[in-house]
Short mmCIF file of C-alpha atoms in Angstrom, two decimals:
data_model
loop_
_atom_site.label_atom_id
_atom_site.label_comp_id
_atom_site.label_asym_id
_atom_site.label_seq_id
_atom_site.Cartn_x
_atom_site.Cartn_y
_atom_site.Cartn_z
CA UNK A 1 37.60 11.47 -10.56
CA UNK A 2 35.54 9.03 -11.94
CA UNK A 3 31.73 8.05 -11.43
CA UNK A 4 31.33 4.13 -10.80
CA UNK A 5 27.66 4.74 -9.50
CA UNK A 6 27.01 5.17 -13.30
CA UNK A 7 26.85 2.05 -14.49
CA UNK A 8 28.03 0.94 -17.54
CA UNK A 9 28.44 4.58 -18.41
CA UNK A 10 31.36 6.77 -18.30
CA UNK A 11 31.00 10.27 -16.57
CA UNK A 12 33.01 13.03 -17.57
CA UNK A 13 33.50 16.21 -15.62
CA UNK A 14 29.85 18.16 -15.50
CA UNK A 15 31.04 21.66 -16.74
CA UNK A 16 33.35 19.61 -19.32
CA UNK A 17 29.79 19.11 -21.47
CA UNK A 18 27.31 21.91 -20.77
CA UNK A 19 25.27 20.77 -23.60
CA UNK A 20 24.47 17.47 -21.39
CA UNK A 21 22.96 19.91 -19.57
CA UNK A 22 19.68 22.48 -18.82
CA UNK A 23 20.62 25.97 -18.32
CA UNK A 24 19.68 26.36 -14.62
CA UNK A 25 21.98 23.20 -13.90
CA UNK A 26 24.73 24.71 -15.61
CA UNK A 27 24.04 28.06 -13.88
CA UNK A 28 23.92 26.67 -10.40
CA UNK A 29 27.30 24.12 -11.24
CA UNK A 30 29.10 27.37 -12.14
CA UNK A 31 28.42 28.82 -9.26
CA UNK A 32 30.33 25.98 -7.65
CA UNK A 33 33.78 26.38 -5.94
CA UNK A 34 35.72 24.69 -8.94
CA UNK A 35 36.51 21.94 -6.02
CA UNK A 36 32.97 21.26 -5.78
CA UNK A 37 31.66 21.12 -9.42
CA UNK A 38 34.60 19.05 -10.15
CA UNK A 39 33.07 16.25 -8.36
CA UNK A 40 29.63 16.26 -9.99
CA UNK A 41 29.71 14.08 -13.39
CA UNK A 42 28.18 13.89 -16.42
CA UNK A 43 26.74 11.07 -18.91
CA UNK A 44 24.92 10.78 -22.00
CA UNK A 45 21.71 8.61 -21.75
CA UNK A 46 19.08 7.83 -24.37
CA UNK A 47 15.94 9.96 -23.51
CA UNK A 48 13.43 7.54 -23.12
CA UNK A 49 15.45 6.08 -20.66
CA UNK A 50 15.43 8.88 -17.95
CA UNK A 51 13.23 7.16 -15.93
CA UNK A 52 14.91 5.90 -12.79
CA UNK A 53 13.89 2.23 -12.88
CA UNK A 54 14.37 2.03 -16.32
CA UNK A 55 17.59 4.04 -16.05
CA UNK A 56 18.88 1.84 -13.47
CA UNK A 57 18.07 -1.23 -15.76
CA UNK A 58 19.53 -0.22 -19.05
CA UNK A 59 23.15 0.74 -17.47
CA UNK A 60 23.65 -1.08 -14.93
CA UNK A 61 23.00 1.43 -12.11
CA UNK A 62 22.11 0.07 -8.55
CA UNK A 63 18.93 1.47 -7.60
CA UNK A 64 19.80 2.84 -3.81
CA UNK A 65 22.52 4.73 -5.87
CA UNK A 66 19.91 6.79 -8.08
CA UNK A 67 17.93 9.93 -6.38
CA UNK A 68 14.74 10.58 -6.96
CA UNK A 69 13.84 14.87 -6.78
CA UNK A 70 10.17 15.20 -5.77
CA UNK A 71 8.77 18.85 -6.06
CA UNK A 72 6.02 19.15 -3.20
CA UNK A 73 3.90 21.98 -2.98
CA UNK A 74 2.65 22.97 -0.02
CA UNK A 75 -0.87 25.04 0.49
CA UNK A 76 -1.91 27.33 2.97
CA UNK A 77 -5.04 29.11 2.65
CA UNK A 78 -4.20 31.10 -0.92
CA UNK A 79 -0.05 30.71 -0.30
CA UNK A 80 1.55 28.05 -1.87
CA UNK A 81 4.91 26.97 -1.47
CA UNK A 82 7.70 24.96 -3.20
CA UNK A 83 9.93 22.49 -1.73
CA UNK A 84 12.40 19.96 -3.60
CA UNK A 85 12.57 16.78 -1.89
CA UNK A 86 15.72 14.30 -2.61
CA UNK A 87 14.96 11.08 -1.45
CA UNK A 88 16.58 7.18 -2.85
CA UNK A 89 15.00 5.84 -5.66
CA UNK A 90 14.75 2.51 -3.36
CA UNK A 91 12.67 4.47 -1.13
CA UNK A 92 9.64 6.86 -0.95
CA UNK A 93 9.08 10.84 0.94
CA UNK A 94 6.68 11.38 3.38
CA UNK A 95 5.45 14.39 1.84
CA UNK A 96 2.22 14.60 4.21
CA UNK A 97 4.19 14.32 7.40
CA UNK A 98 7.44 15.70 7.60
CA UNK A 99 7.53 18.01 4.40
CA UNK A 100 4.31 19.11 4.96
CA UNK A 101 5.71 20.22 8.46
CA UNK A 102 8.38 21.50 7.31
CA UNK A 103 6.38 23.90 5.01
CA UNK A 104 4.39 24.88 7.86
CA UNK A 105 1.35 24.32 5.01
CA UNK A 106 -2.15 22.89 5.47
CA UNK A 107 -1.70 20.54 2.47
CA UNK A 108 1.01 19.46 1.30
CA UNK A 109 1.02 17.45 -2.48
CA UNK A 110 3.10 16.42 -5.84
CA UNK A 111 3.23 20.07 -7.73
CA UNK A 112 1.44 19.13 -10.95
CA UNK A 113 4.35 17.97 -13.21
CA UNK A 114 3.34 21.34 -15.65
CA UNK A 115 3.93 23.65 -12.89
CA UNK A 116 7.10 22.25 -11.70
CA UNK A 117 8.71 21.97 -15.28
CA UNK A 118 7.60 25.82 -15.94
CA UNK A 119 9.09 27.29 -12.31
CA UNK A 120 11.93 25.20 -12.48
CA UNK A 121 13.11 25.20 -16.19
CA UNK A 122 13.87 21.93 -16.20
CA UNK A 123 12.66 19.19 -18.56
CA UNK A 124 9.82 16.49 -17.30
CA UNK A 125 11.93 13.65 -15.53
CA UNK A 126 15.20 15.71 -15.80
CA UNK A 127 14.44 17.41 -12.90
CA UNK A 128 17.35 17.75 -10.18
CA UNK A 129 18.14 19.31 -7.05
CA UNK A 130 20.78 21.22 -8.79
CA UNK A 131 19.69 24.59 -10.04
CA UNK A 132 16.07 24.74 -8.55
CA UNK A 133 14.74 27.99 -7.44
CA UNK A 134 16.84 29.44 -4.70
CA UNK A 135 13.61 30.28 -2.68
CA UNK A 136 12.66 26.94 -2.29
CA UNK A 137 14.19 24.57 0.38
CA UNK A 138 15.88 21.11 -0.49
CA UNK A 139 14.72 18.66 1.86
CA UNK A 140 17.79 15.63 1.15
CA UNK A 141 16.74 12.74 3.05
CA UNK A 142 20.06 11.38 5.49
CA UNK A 143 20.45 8.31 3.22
CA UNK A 144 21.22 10.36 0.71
CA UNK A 145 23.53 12.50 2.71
CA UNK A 146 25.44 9.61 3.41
CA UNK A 147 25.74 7.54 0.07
CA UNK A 148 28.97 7.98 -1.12
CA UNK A 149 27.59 9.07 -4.78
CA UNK A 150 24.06 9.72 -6.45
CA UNK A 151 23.06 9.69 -9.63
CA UNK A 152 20.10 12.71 -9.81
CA UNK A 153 18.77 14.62 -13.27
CA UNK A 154 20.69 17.10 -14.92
CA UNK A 155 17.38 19.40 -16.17
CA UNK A 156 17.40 17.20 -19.37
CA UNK A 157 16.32 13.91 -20.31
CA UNK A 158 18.99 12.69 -22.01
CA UNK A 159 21.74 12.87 -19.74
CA UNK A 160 22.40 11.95 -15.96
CA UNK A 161 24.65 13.83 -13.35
CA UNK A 162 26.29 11.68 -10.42
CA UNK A 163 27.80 13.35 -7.22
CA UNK A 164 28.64 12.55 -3.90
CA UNK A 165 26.25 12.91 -1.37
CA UNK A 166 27.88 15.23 1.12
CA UNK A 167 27.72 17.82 -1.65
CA UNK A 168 24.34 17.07 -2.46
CA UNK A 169 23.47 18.16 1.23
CA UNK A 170 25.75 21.21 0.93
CA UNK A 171 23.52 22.32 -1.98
CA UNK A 172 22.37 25.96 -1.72
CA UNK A 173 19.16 25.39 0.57
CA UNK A 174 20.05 21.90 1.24
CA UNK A 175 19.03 20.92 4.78
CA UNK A 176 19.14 17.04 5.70
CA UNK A 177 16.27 15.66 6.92
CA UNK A 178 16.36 12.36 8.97
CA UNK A 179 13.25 9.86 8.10
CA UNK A 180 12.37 11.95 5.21
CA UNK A 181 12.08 8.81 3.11
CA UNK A 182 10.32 5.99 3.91
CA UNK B 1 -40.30 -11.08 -6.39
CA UNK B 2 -38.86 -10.32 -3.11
CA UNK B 3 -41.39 -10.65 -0.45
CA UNK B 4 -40.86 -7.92 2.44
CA UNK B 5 -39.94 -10.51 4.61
CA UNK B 6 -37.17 -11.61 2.44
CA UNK B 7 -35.57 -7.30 3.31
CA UNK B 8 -32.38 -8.86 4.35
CA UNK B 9 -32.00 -11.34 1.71
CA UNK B 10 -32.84 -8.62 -1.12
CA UNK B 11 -29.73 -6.42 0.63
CA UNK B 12 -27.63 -9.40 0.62
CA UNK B 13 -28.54 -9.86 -2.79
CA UNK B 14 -27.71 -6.00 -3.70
CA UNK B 15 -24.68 -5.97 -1.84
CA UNK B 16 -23.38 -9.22 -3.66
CA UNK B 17 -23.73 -7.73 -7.06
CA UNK B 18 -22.61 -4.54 -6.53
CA UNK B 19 -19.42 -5.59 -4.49
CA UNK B 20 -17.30 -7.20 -6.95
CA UNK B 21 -17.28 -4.33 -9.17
CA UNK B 22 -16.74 -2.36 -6.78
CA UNK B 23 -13.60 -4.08 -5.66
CA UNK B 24 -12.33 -4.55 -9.19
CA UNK B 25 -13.09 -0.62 -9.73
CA UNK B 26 -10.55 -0.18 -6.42
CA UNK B 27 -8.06 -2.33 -7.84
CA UNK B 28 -7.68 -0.33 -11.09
CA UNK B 29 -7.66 2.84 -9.69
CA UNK B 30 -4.53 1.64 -7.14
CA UNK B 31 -3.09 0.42 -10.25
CA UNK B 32 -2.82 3.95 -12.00
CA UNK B 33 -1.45 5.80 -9.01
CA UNK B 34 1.86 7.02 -8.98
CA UNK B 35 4.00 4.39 -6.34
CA UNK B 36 5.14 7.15 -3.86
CA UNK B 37 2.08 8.87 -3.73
CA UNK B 38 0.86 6.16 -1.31
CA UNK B 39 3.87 6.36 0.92
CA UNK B 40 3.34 10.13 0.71
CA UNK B 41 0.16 10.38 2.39
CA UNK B 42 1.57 7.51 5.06
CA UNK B 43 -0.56 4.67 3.88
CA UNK B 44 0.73 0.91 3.28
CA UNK B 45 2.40 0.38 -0.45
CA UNK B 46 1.38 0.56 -3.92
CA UNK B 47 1.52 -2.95 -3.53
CA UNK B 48 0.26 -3.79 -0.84
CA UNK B 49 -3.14 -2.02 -2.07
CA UNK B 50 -2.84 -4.19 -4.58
CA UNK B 51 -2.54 -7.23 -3.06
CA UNK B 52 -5.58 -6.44 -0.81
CA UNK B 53 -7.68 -5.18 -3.81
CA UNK B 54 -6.77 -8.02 -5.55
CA UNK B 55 -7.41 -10.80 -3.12
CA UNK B 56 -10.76 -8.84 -2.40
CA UNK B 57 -11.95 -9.00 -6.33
CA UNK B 58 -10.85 -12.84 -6.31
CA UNK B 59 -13.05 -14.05 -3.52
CA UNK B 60 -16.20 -11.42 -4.16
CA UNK B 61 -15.96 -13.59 -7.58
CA UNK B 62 -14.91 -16.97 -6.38
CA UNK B 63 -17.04 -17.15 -3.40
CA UNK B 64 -20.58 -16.85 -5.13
CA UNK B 65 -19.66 -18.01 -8.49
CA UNK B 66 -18.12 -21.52 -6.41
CA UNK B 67 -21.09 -21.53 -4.58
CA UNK B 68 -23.72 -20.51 -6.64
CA UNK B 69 -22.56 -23.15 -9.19
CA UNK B 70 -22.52 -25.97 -6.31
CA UNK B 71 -26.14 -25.19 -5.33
CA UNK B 72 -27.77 -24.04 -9.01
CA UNK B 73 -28.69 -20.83 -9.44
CA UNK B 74 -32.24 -21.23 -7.95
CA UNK B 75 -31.81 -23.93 -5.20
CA UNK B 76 -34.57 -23.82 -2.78
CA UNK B 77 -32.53 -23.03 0.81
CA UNK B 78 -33.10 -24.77 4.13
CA UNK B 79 -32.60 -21.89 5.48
CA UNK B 80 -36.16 -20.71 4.86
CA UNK B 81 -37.70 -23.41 6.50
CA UNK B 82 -41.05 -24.07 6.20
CA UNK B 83 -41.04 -22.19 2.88
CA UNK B 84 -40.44 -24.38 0.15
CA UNK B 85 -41.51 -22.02 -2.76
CA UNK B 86 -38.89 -19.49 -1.79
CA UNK B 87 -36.09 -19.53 -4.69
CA UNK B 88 -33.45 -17.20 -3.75
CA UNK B 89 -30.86 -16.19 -6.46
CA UNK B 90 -27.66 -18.00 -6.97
CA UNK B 91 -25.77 -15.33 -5.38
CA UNK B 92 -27.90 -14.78 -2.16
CA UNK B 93 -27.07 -19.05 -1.53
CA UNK B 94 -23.40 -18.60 -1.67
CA UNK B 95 -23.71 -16.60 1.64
CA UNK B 96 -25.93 -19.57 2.87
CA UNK B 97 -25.49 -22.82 1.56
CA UNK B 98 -22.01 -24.90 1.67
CA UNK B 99 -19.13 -23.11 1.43
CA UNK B 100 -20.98 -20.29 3.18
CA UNK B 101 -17.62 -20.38 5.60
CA UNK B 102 -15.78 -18.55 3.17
CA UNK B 103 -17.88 -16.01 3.58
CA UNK B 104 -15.32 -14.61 6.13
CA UNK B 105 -12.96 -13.75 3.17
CA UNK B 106 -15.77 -11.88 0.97
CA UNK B 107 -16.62 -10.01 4.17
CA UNK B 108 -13.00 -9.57 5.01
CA UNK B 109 -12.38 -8.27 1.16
CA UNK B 110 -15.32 -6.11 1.19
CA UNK B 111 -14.24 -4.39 4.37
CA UNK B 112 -10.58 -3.75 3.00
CA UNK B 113 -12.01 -2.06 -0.51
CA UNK B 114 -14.34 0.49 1.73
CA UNK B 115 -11.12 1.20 3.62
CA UNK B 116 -9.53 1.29 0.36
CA UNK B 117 -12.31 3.79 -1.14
CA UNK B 118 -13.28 6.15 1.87
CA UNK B 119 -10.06 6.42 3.47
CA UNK B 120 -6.78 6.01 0.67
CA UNK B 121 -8.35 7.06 -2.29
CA UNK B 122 -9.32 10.76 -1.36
CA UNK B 123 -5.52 10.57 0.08
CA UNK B 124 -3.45 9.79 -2.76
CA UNK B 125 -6.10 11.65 -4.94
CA UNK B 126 -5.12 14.50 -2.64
CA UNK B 127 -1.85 14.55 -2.73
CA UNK B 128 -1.63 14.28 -6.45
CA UNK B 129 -3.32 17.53 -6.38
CA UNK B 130 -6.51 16.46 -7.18
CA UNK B 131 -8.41 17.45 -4.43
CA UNK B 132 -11.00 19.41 -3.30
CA UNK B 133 -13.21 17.49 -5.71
CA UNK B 134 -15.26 15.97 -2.92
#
């Protein structure tokens, strides 16, 4: 197995390097069938390069091959809820149509970056569909269902995990969401 | 001064001054939001907003400055007929004198940054969790 959608980087098996990676990551990728984890890679990046766009210009990585995970939270009355949203870096969610729907919620907005690093244990900018909270649903947009690989966080900056995207819409509370992304 | 006959040049006047900052204040804020929070809320682009912004701030300061600057800044104006004391500012001829066509594109710019404001802004400030400032 090997991870072209990296770039100029080389991926190694994810569970190969669990210090490439934050705890709930690792958690949720040894929870895996061994089948599954075995196609989600690992590689080393510099930190202040986690950014997508930057990322994607340092290695080498196409853009519509990087997924961006958006943490909406949606408000009704007093009750707020948490959704991950996985959408291509080449394209935007509609968080106050469909995810707001989807939440059944009043209001639907970006969780303050604060909040969503503290719930989901995950580093700013490393955050990934992988591991979240298994309360909240993962809303993966269809073109990311069908790319043949992603590259998404790992819960840290400094590395990046790829994976197809079938598995990233068998996630645990994965559902695939057509027009998500806009 | 302004005589009370003069009421709709002195809001011309007003609205002149006050609208390129204006504009210019909508085009930085655009610039500091977040790309997909104005896709999130199901308004045009990032860029786009900027774009519009943009083009407003250029013509709210091209149109009187060209203007004002082809007339002089106190250039008595036809317009007031029969009044040849009346000096109107600089700013309140570009809307009247030559070049007073253009005046389409100011009017056009101004009504895209009060979209902008009332309608997109409170959105994407929304959104961002920012709300319920208003």
């Amino acid at each position: 197995m090997n991870w072209p959608v990296l770039g100029t980087l080389t991926g190694v098996p994810a569970l190969e390097r669990p210090d490439l990676l934050g705890k709930p990551v690792l958690l949720a990728l040894e929870q895996m069938t061994p089948a599954d984890a075995a196609l989600v890679g690992v590689a080393e990046i510099d930190p202040a390069l986690a950014d997508t766009a930057e990322f994607c210009a340092a290695y080498g990585s196409p853009m519509d091959g990087s997924a961006n995970c958006v943490v909406v939270a949606g408000r009704r009355g007093e009750d707020t809820r948490y959704a991950a949203c996985l959408v291509l870096a080449t394209t935007r969610a509609d968080v106050n149509g469909l995810v707001r729907k989807r939440l059944n919620a009043r209001k639907a907005s970006f969780a303050p970056m604060d909040d969503a690093v503290a719930i989901t244990g995950m580093e700013y900018g490393g955050i990934t569909p992988v591991g979240l909270p298994a309360d909240w649903p993962l809303l993966v947009d269809a073109a990311v269902a069908a790319a043949p690989a992603v590259v998404i966080g790992s819960g840290i900056r400094g590395s990046k995990l790829a994976l197809p995207g079938e598995l990233a819409a068998r996630l645990p509370g994965a559902e695939v969401v057509e027009g998500l992304a806009r | 001064m302004f005589d009370p006959k003069h009421l709709d040049t002195l809001v011309l006047f007003v609205i002149g001054i006050v609208s390129a900052p204006v504009a210019a204040y909508a085009f930085a804020h655009a610039l500091r939001q977040r790309a997909d929070a104005f896709t999130a809320v199901g308004k045009l682009t990032k860029n786009a907003w900027l774009g519009i912004t943009g083009a407003a701030v250029f013509f709210m300061l091209l149109i009187p400055a060209f203007t004002a600057f082809s007339l002089g800044p106190f250039t008595p104006m036809f317009a007031y007929g029969g009044d040849p004391n009346y000096h109107p500012p600089g700013i309140v001829a570009a809307f009247q004198g030559p070049g007073s066509s253009m005046t389409l594109f100011w009017l056009a710019g101004l009504v895209a940054v009060m979209v902008y404001i009332v309608d997109v802004k409170p959105a994407i400030v929304g959104v961002q969790g920012g709300g319920q400032r208003w």
